[in-house]
PDB file of C-alpha atoms in Angstrom:
ATOM      1  CA  PRO A   1     -60.020  60.605 -94.960  1.00  0.00           C
ATOM      2  CA  THR A   2     -60.487  59.283 -91.438  1.00  0.00           C
ATOM      3  CA  VAL A   3     -63.841  60.219 -89.884  1.00  0.00           C
ATOM      4  CA  GLY A   4     -63.842  60.643 -86.110  1.00  0.00           C
ATOM      5  CA  LEU A   5     -66.673  59.916 -83.686  1.00  0.00           C
ATOM      6  CA  ASN A   6     -68.018  63.471 -83.708  1.00  0.00           C
ATOM      7  CA  VAL A   7     -68.000  63.884 -87.479  1.00  0.00           C
ATOM      8  CA  ALA A   8     -71.171  63.349 -89.502  1.00  0.00           C
ATOM      9  CA  THR A   9     -70.693  62.801 -93.228  1.00  0.00           C
ATOM     10  CA  TYR A  10     -73.323  62.597 -95.959  1.00  0.00           C
ATOM     11  CA  VAL A  11     -72.520  61.899 -99.609  1.00  0.00           C
ATOM     12  CA  SER A  12     -74.907  62.321-102.532  1.00  0.00           C
ATOM     13  CA  GLY A  13     -73.408  62.255-105.986  1.00  0.00           C
ATOM     14  CA  GLN A  14     -70.818  65.020-106.004  1.00  0.00           C
ATOM     15  CA  THR A  15     -72.262  66.749-102.929  1.00  0.00           C
ATOM     16  CA  HIS A  16     -70.456  66.329 -99.609  1.00  0.00           C
ATOM     17  CA  LEU A  17     -71.649  67.929 -96.375  1.00  0.00           C
ATOM     18  CA  VAL A  18     -69.424  67.405 -93.349  1.00  0.00           C
ATOM     19  CA  SER A  19     -69.992  68.520 -89.767  1.00  0.00           C
ATOM     20  CA  THR A  20     -67.193  68.411 -87.186  1.00  0.00           C
ATOM     21  CA  TYR A  21     -69.044  70.063 -84.299  1.00  0.00           C
ATOM     22  CA  PRO A  22     -69.132  68.380 -80.875  1.00  0.00           C
ATOM     23  CA  PRO A  23     -72.482  67.452 -79.317  1.00  0.00           C
ATOM     24  CA  PRO A  24     -73.666  69.258 -76.178  1.00  0.00           C
ATOM     25  CA  ASP A  25     -72.665  67.882 -72.795  1.00  0.00           C
ATOM     26  CA  ILE A  26     -75.763  68.549 -70.681  1.00  0.00           C
ATOM     27  CA  ALA A  27     -75.357  67.636 -67.033  1.00  0.00           C
ATOM     28  CA  GLU A  28     -78.144  67.229 -64.490  1.00  0.00           C
ATOM     29  CA  GLY A  29     -79.446  70.636 -63.482  1.00  0.00           C
ATOM     30  CA  ASP A  30     -78.069  72.432 -66.560  1.00  0.00           C
ATOM     31  CA  HIS A  31     -80.210  74.766 -68.629  1.00  0.00           C
ATOM     32  CA  TYR A  32     -80.916  73.569 -72.172  1.00  0.00           C
ATOM     33  CA  THR A  33     -82.931  74.529 -75.248  1.00  0.00           C
ATOM     34  CA  ILE A  34     -85.117  72.484 -77.579  1.00  0.00           C
ATOM     35  CA  VAL A  35     -85.072  74.033 -81.070  1.00  0.00           C
ATOM     36  CA  VAL A  36     -88.247  74.101 -83.191  1.00  0.00           C
ATOM     37  CA  PHE A  37     -88.108  74.167 -86.987  1.00  0.00           C
ATOM     38  CA  PRO A  38     -91.316  75.477 -88.593  1.00  0.00           C
ATOM     39  CA  ASP A  39     -92.390  74.734 -92.164  1.00  0.00           C
ATOM     40  CA  THR A  40     -89.247  74.489 -94.281  1.00  0.00           C
ATOM     41  CA  GLN A  41     -91.133  73.628 -97.460  1.00  0.00           C
ATOM     42  CA  TYR A  42     -89.955  76.544 -99.602  1.00  0.00           C
ATOM     43  CA  PHE A  43     -86.373  76.049 -98.494  1.00  0.00           C
ATOM     44  CA  ALA A  44     -86.450  72.387 -99.538  1.00  0.00           C
ATOM     45  CA  ARG A  45     -88.088  73.400-102.816  1.00  0.00           C
ATOM     46  CA  THR A  46     -86.198  76.520-103.907  1.00  0.00           C
ATOM     47  CA  TYR A  47     -83.675  77.658-101.280  1.00  0.00           C
ATOM     48  CA  PRO A  48     -81.945  74.549 -99.885  1.00  0.00           C
ATOM     49  CA  ASP A  49     -78.951  76.627 -98.779  1.00  0.00           C
ATOM     50  CA  ILE A  50     -81.149  78.305 -96.147  1.00  0.00           C
ATOM     51  CA  LEU A  51     -82.133  74.992 -94.577  1.00  0.00           C
ATOM     52  CA  THR A  52     -78.493  73.922 -94.677  1.00  0.00           C
ATOM     53  CA  ARG A  53     -77.498  77.119 -92.859  1.00  0.00           C
ATOM     54  CA  MET A  54     -80.244  76.561 -90.265  1.00  0.00           C
ATOM     55  CA  ALA A  55     -79.047  73.049 -89.491  1.00  0.00           C
ATOM     56  CA  ASP A  56     -75.420  74.163 -89.527  1.00  0.00           C
ATOM     57  CA  TRP A  57     -76.154  76.974 -87.047  1.00  0.00           C
ATOM     58  CA  VAL A  58     -77.773  74.514 -84.629  1.00  0.00           C
ATOM     59  CA  ALA A  59     -74.868  72.083 -84.942  1.00  0.00           C
ATOM     60  CA  ALA A  60     -72.302  74.858 -84.543  1.00  0.00           C
ATOM     61  CA  HIS A  61     -73.909  76.216 -81.349  1.00  0.00           C
ATOM     62  CA  ALA A  62     -75.094  72.941 -79.835  1.00  0.00           C
ATOM     63  CA  ALA A  63     -72.203  72.671 -77.388  1.00  0.00           C
ATOM     64  CA  ASP A  64     -71.954  76.295 -76.261  1.00  0.00           C
ATOM     65  CA  GLN A  65     -75.732  76.865 -75.959  1.00  0.00           C
ATOM     66  CA  ASN A  66     -76.814  73.375 -74.831  1.00  0.00           C
ATOM     67  CA  LEU A  67     -79.109  72.810 -77.815  1.00  0.00           C
ATOM     68  CA  ALA A  68     -80.569  69.454 -76.820  1.00  0.00           C
ATOM     69  CA  ALA A  69     -82.846  68.513 -79.739  1.00  0.00           C
ATOM     70  CA  VAL A  70     -84.579  69.792 -82.861  1.00  0.00           C
ATOM     71  CA  LEU A  71     -88.322  69.269 -83.392  1.00  0.00           C
ATOM     72  CA  HIS A  72     -89.671  69.798 -86.928  1.00  0.00           C
ATOM     73  CA  VAL A  73     -93.402  70.577 -86.963  1.00  0.00           C
ATOM     74  CA  GLY A  74     -94.037  69.422 -90.540  1.00  0.00           C
ATOM     75  CA  ASP A  75     -94.199  70.567 -94.149  1.00  0.00           C
ATOM     76  CA  ILE A  76     -90.604  69.502 -94.463  1.00  0.00           C
ATOM     77  CA  THR A  77     -91.109  69.637 -98.236  1.00  0.00           C
ATOM     78  CA  ASP A  78     -93.478  71.614-100.428  1.00  0.00           C
ATOM     79  CA  ALA A  79     -94.665  68.932-102.839  1.00  0.00           C
ATOM     80  CA  ASN A  80     -93.531  65.534-101.504  1.00  0.00           C
ATOM     81  CA  VAL A  81     -91.182  64.921-104.430  1.00  0.00           C
ATOM     82  CA  PRO A  82     -87.734  63.253-104.449  1.00  0.00           C
ATOM     83  CA  THR A  83     -85.643  66.365-105.135  1.00  0.00           C
ATOM     84  CA  GLN A  84     -87.131  68.211-102.162  1.00  0.00           C
ATOM     85  CA  TRP A  85     -86.761  65.260 -99.807  1.00  0.00           C
ATOM     86  CA  LEU A  86     -83.137  64.875-100.899  1.00  0.00           C
ATOM     87  CA  ASN A  87     -82.519  68.552-100.161  1.00  0.00           C
ATOM     88  CA  ALA A  88     -84.140  68.210 -96.744  1.00  0.00           C
ATOM     89  CA  TYR A  89     -82.204  65.090 -95.818  1.00  0.00           C
ATOM     90  CA  ARG A  90     -78.906  66.520 -96.982  1.00  0.00           C
ATOM     91  CA  SER A  91     -79.368  69.629 -94.835  1.00  0.00           C
ATOM     92  CA  MET A  92     -80.679  67.822 -91.750  1.00  0.00           C
ATOM     93  CA  SER A  93     -77.815  65.317 -91.962  1.00  0.00           C
ATOM     94  CA  LEU A  94     -75.533  68.031 -90.584  1.00  0.00           C
ATOM     95  CA  LEU A  95     -77.194  67.345 -87.223  1.00  0.00           C
ATOM     96  CA  HIS A  96     -76.227  63.665 -87.269  1.00  0.00           C
ATOM     97  CA  GLY A  97     -74.176  62.753 -84.248  1.00  0.00           C
ATOM     98  CA  VAL A  98     -74.470  66.303 -82.881  1.00  0.00           C
ATOM     99  CA  VAL A  99     -78.128  67.091 -82.097  1.00  0.00           C
ATOM    100  CA  PRO A 100     -80.970  64.539 -82.357  1.00  0.00           C
ATOM    101  CA  TYR A 101     -84.049  65.617 -84.311  1.00  0.00           C
ATOM    102  CA  VAL A 102     -87.665  64.454 -84.532  1.00  0.00           C
ATOM    103  CA  LEU A 103     -89.792  65.037 -87.634  1.00  0.00           C
ATOM    104  CA  ALA A 104     -93.544  65.391 -88.127  1.00  0.00           C
ATOM    105  CA  ILE A 105     -95.127  65.176 -91.571  1.00  0.00           C
ATOM    106  CA  GLY A 106     -97.405  67.984 -92.719  1.00  0.00           C
ATOM    107  CA  ASN A 107    -100.027  68.125 -95.452  1.00  0.00           C
ATOM    108  CA  HIS A 108     -97.423  69.116 -98.053  1.00  0.00           C
ATOM    109  CA  ASP A 109     -95.396  66.041 -97.109  1.00  0.00           C
ATOM    110  CA  MET A 110     -98.402  63.857 -98.050  1.00  0.00           C
ATOM    111  CA  LEU A 111     -99.261  65.405-101.424  1.00  0.00           C
ATOM    112  CA  ASP A 112     -99.738  63.252-104.501  1.00  0.00           C
ATOM    113  CA  GLY A 113    -100.027  65.340-107.642  1.00  0.00           C
ATOM    114  CA  GLY A 114    -100.899  68.432-105.641  1.00  0.00           C
ATOM    115  CA  VAL A 115    -103.620  66.887-103.433  1.00  0.00           C
ATOM    116  CA  ILE A 116    -103.775  64.436-100.549  1.00  0.00           C
ATOM    117  CA  ARG A 117    -105.420  61.377-102.063  1.00  0.00           C
ATOM    118  CA  GLU A 118    -104.868  58.994 -99.167  1.00  0.00           C
ATOM    119  CA  ARG A 119    -102.587  58.304 -96.240  1.00  0.00           C
ATOM    120  CA  GLY A 120     -99.287  56.526 -96.690  1.00  0.00           C
ATOM    121  CA  ARG A 121     -98.147  58.435 -99.802  1.00  0.00           C
ATOM    122  CA  THR A 122     -95.409  60.434 -98.060  1.00  0.00           C
ATOM    123  CA  LEU A 123     -91.865  59.849 -99.288  1.00  0.00           C
ATOM    124  CA  LEU A 124     -90.479  60.574 -95.832  1.00  0.00           C
ATOM    125  CA  ASN A 125     -89.542  56.948 -95.227  1.00  0.00           C
ATOM    126  CA  GLU A 126     -87.567  56.695 -98.455  1.00  0.00           C
ATOM    127  CA  TYR A 127     -85.151  59.413 -97.304  1.00  0.00           C
ATOM    128  CA  PHE A 128     -85.330  59.422 -93.483  1.00  0.00           C
ATOM    129  CA  SER A 129     -85.022  55.739 -92.674  1.00  0.00           C
ATOM    130  CA  ILE A 130     -85.805  53.829 -89.509  1.00  0.00           C
ATOM    131  CA  GLN A 131     -82.110  52.957 -89.254  1.00  0.00           C
ATOM    132  CA  ALA A 132     -81.131  56.640 -89.402  1.00  0.00           C
ATOM    133  CA  ALA A 133     -83.796  57.535 -86.819  1.00  0.00           C
ATOM    134  CA  GLU A 134     -82.459  54.867 -84.472  1.00  0.00           C
ATOM    135  CA  ARG A 135     -78.965  56.333 -84.771  1.00  0.00           C
ATOM    136  CA  TYR A 136     -79.733  60.047 -84.822  1.00  0.00           C
ATOM    137  CA  SER A 137     -83.250  60.665 -83.457  1.00  0.00           C
ATOM    138  CA  ASN A 138     -83.506  58.661 -80.208  1.00  0.00           C
ATOM    139  CA  LEU A 139     -86.249  56.597 -81.844  1.00  0.00           C
ATOM    140  CA  GLY A 140     -88.262  54.631 -79.317  1.00  0.00           C
ATOM    141  CA  GLY A 141     -90.853  52.989 -81.566  1.00  0.00           C
ATOM    142  CA  THR A 142     -93.283  53.336 -84.467  1.00  0.00           C
ATOM    143  CA  MET A 143     -96.997  52.681 -84.915  1.00  0.00           C
ATOM    144  CA  VAL A 144     -96.412  50.836 -88.203  1.00  0.00           C
ATOM    145  CA  PRO A 145     -93.184  48.804 -88.440  1.00  0.00           C
ATOM    146  CA  GLY A 146     -90.666  50.427 -90.766  1.00  0.00           C
ATOM    147  CA  ARG A 147     -92.545  53.742 -91.102  1.00  0.00           C
ATOM    148  CA  LEU A 148     -91.978  57.072 -89.334  1.00  0.00           C
ATOM    149  CA  ASP A 149     -95.406  58.537 -90.151  1.00  0.00           C
ATOM    150  CA  ASN A 150     -96.322  58.033 -86.480  1.00  0.00           C
ATOM    151  CA  HIS A 151     -93.472  57.416 -84.050  1.00  0.00           C
ATOM    152  CA  TYR A 152     -92.001  58.404 -80.720  1.00  0.00           C
ATOM    153  CA  ALA A 153     -88.585  59.332 -79.358  1.00  0.00           C
ATOM    154  CA  LEU A 154     -87.143  59.176 -75.845  1.00  0.00           C
ATOM    155  CA  PHE A 155     -84.795  61.762 -74.323  1.00  0.00           C
ATOM    156  CA  THR A 156     -83.187  62.335 -70.946  1.00  0.00           C
ATOM    157  CA  LEU A 157     -82.190  65.984 -70.609  1.00  0.00           C
ATOM    158  CA  ALA A 158     -80.510  67.297 -67.471  1.00  0.00           C
ATOM    159  CA  GLY A 159     -82.045  64.477 -65.457  1.00  0.00           C
ATOM    160  CA  THR A 160     -85.583  64.843 -66.878  1.00  0.00           C
ATOM    161  CA  ASP A 161     -87.094  62.088 -69.030  1.00  0.00           C
ATOM    162  CA  TYR A 162     -89.030  63.197 -72.115  1.00  0.00           C
ATOM    163  CA  LEU A 163     -91.351  61.346 -74.467  1.00  0.00           C
ATOM    164  CA  VAL A 164     -91.798  63.054 -77.854  1.00  0.00           C
ATOM    165  CA  ILE A 165     -94.730  61.662 -79.847  1.00  0.00           C
ATOM    166  CA  SER A 166     -94.871  62.616 -83.530  1.00  0.00           C
ATOM    167  CA  LEU A 167     -98.160  62.004 -85.341  1.00  0.00           C
ATOM    168  CA  GLU A 168     -99.007  62.576 -89.001  1.00  0.00           C
ATOM    169  CA  TYR A 169    -101.082  65.476 -90.316  1.00  0.00           C
ATOM    170  CA  LEU A 170    -104.692  65.221 -89.063  1.00  0.00           C
ATOM    171  CA  PRO A 171    -103.908  62.007 -87.152  1.00  0.00           C
ATOM    172  CA  PRO A 172    -106.593  59.332 -87.479  1.00  0.00           C
ATOM    173  CA  ASP A 173    -108.272  57.778 -84.442  1.00  0.00           C
ATOM    174  CA  GLU A 174    -106.015  54.720 -84.516  1.00  0.00           C
ATOM    175  CA  ALA A 175    -102.919  56.961 -84.298  1.00  0.00           C
ATOM    176  CA  LEU A 176    -104.383  58.830 -81.324  1.00  0.00           C
ATOM    177  CA  ALA A 177    -105.213  55.543 -79.600  1.00  0.00           C
ATOM    178  CA  TRP A 178    -101.669  54.303 -80.226  1.00  0.00           C
ATOM    179  CA  ALA A 179    -100.232  57.553 -78.830  1.00  0.00           C
ATOM    180  CA  ASN A 180    -102.303  57.182 -75.658  1.00  0.00           C
ATOM    181  CA  GLU A 181    -100.959  53.657 -75.212  1.00  0.00           C
ATOM    182  CA  VAL A 182     -97.387  54.922 -75.584  1.00  0.00           C
ATOM    183  CA  VAL A 183     -97.989  57.645 -72.985  1.00  0.00           C
ATOM    184  CA  ALA A 184     -99.463  55.090 -70.599  1.00  0.00           C
ATOM    185  CA  ARG A 185     -96.295  53.016 -70.882  1.00  0.00           C
ATOM    186  CA  HIS A 186     -94.164  56.018 -69.862  1.00  0.00           C
ATOM    187  CA  PRO A 187     -95.918  57.443 -66.797  1.00  0.00           C
ATOM    188  CA  ASN A 188     -92.811  59.209 -65.470  1.00  0.00           C
ATOM    189  CA  HIS A 189     -91.925  61.039 -68.684  1.00  0.00           C
ATOM    190  CA  LYS A 190     -92.829  64.584 -69.618  1.00  0.00           C
ATOM    191  CA  VAL A 191     -94.719  64.400 -72.921  1.00  0.00           C
ATOM    192  CA  ILE A 192     -94.229  66.612 -75.973  1.00  0.00           C
ATOM    193  CA  TYR A 193     -96.861  66.116 -78.669  1.00  0.00           C
ATOM    194  CA  LEU A 194     -95.541  66.988 -82.136  1.00  0.00           C
ATOM    195  CA  THR A 195     -97.886  67.282 -85.120  1.00  0.00           C
ATOM    196  CA  HIS A 196     -98.658  69.638 -87.999  1.00  0.00           C
ATOM    197  CA  ALA A 197    -102.412  70.023 -87.431  1.00  0.00           C
ATOM    198  CA  TYR A 198    -104.754  68.509 -84.862  1.00  0.00           C
ATOM    199  CA  LEU A 199    -107.077  70.958 -83.074  1.00  0.00           C
ATOM    200  CA  THR A 200    -108.900  74.107 -84.184  1.00  0.00           C
ATOM    201  CA  HIS A 201    -108.727  77.379 -82.288  1.00  0.00           C
ATOM    202  CA  ALA A 202    -111.997  76.377 -80.601  1.00  0.00           C
ATOM    203  CA  GLY A 203    -110.438  73.166 -79.304  1.00  0.00           C
ATOM    204  CA  THR A 204    -112.333  70.808 -81.602  1.00  0.00           C
ATOM    205  CA  LYS A 205    -110.624  68.242 -83.811  1.00  0.00           C
ATOM    206  CA  SER A 206    -109.495  69.829 -87.065  1.00  0.00           C
ATOM    207  CA  THR A 207    -110.757  68.527 -90.391  1.00  0.00           C
ATOM    208  CA  GLY A 208    -108.180  70.454 -92.394  1.00  0.00           C
ATOM    209  CA  PRO A 209    -108.760  72.428 -95.590  1.00  0.00           C
ATOM    210  CA  ALA A 210    -112.123  71.517 -97.085  1.00  0.00           C
ATOM    211  CA  ASN A 211    -110.627  70.894-100.534  1.00  0.00           C
ATOM    212  CA  GLU A 212    -108.570  67.923 -99.335  1.00  0.00           C
ATOM    213  CA  ASN A 213    -109.884  64.425 -99.850  1.00  0.00           C
ATOM    214  CA  LEU A 214    -108.348  63.454 -96.536  1.00  0.00           C
ATOM    215  CA  ALA A 215    -110.513  65.994 -94.704  1.00  0.00           C
ATOM    216  CA  ARG A 216    -113.685  64.722 -96.342  1.00  0.00           C
TER     217      ARG A 216
END
């Protein structure tokens, strides 16, 4: 088959997901919507069809409702295992070439045998690559070369410039310092800070669940 410019195709084994929806055409002054995906962990684990339908709905209505971007707030998977990441990538791939998306990793995306033993164990980068983020996520840069654990994306929507900074679950001080540097380099952008957990209700820095090694 011949694949046109507005067709995103993903192939995994015998599974083929194809989207033929056009992207939105948002002119200066137009109204637009940024979609937020909350924790999809159980969908990636047990009900992948639901996540596929979510992504398909966004792609299908992107043009008529000016859906400008999708922001995922983390816990993309439930246990940070290959099958769940494959499910998540397959579903989210329906947005490719239609609506850009930015991901944040949650605590469940960092699990190793059911607990968070240390940073850097997420399988995110094995399924959502830097190359894919450059093509489909408006990737502007990363804190660590080749890794999306902490990264930022740049958007211009209806004449307004946006900087979306995505930081890992309970971001360490070096990630916060890096984020501040990125903001300083984009003084004319509106900033959206995307993360799974950072502050408590009282406004203090969160330490996360006490049973996690990362929190201690």
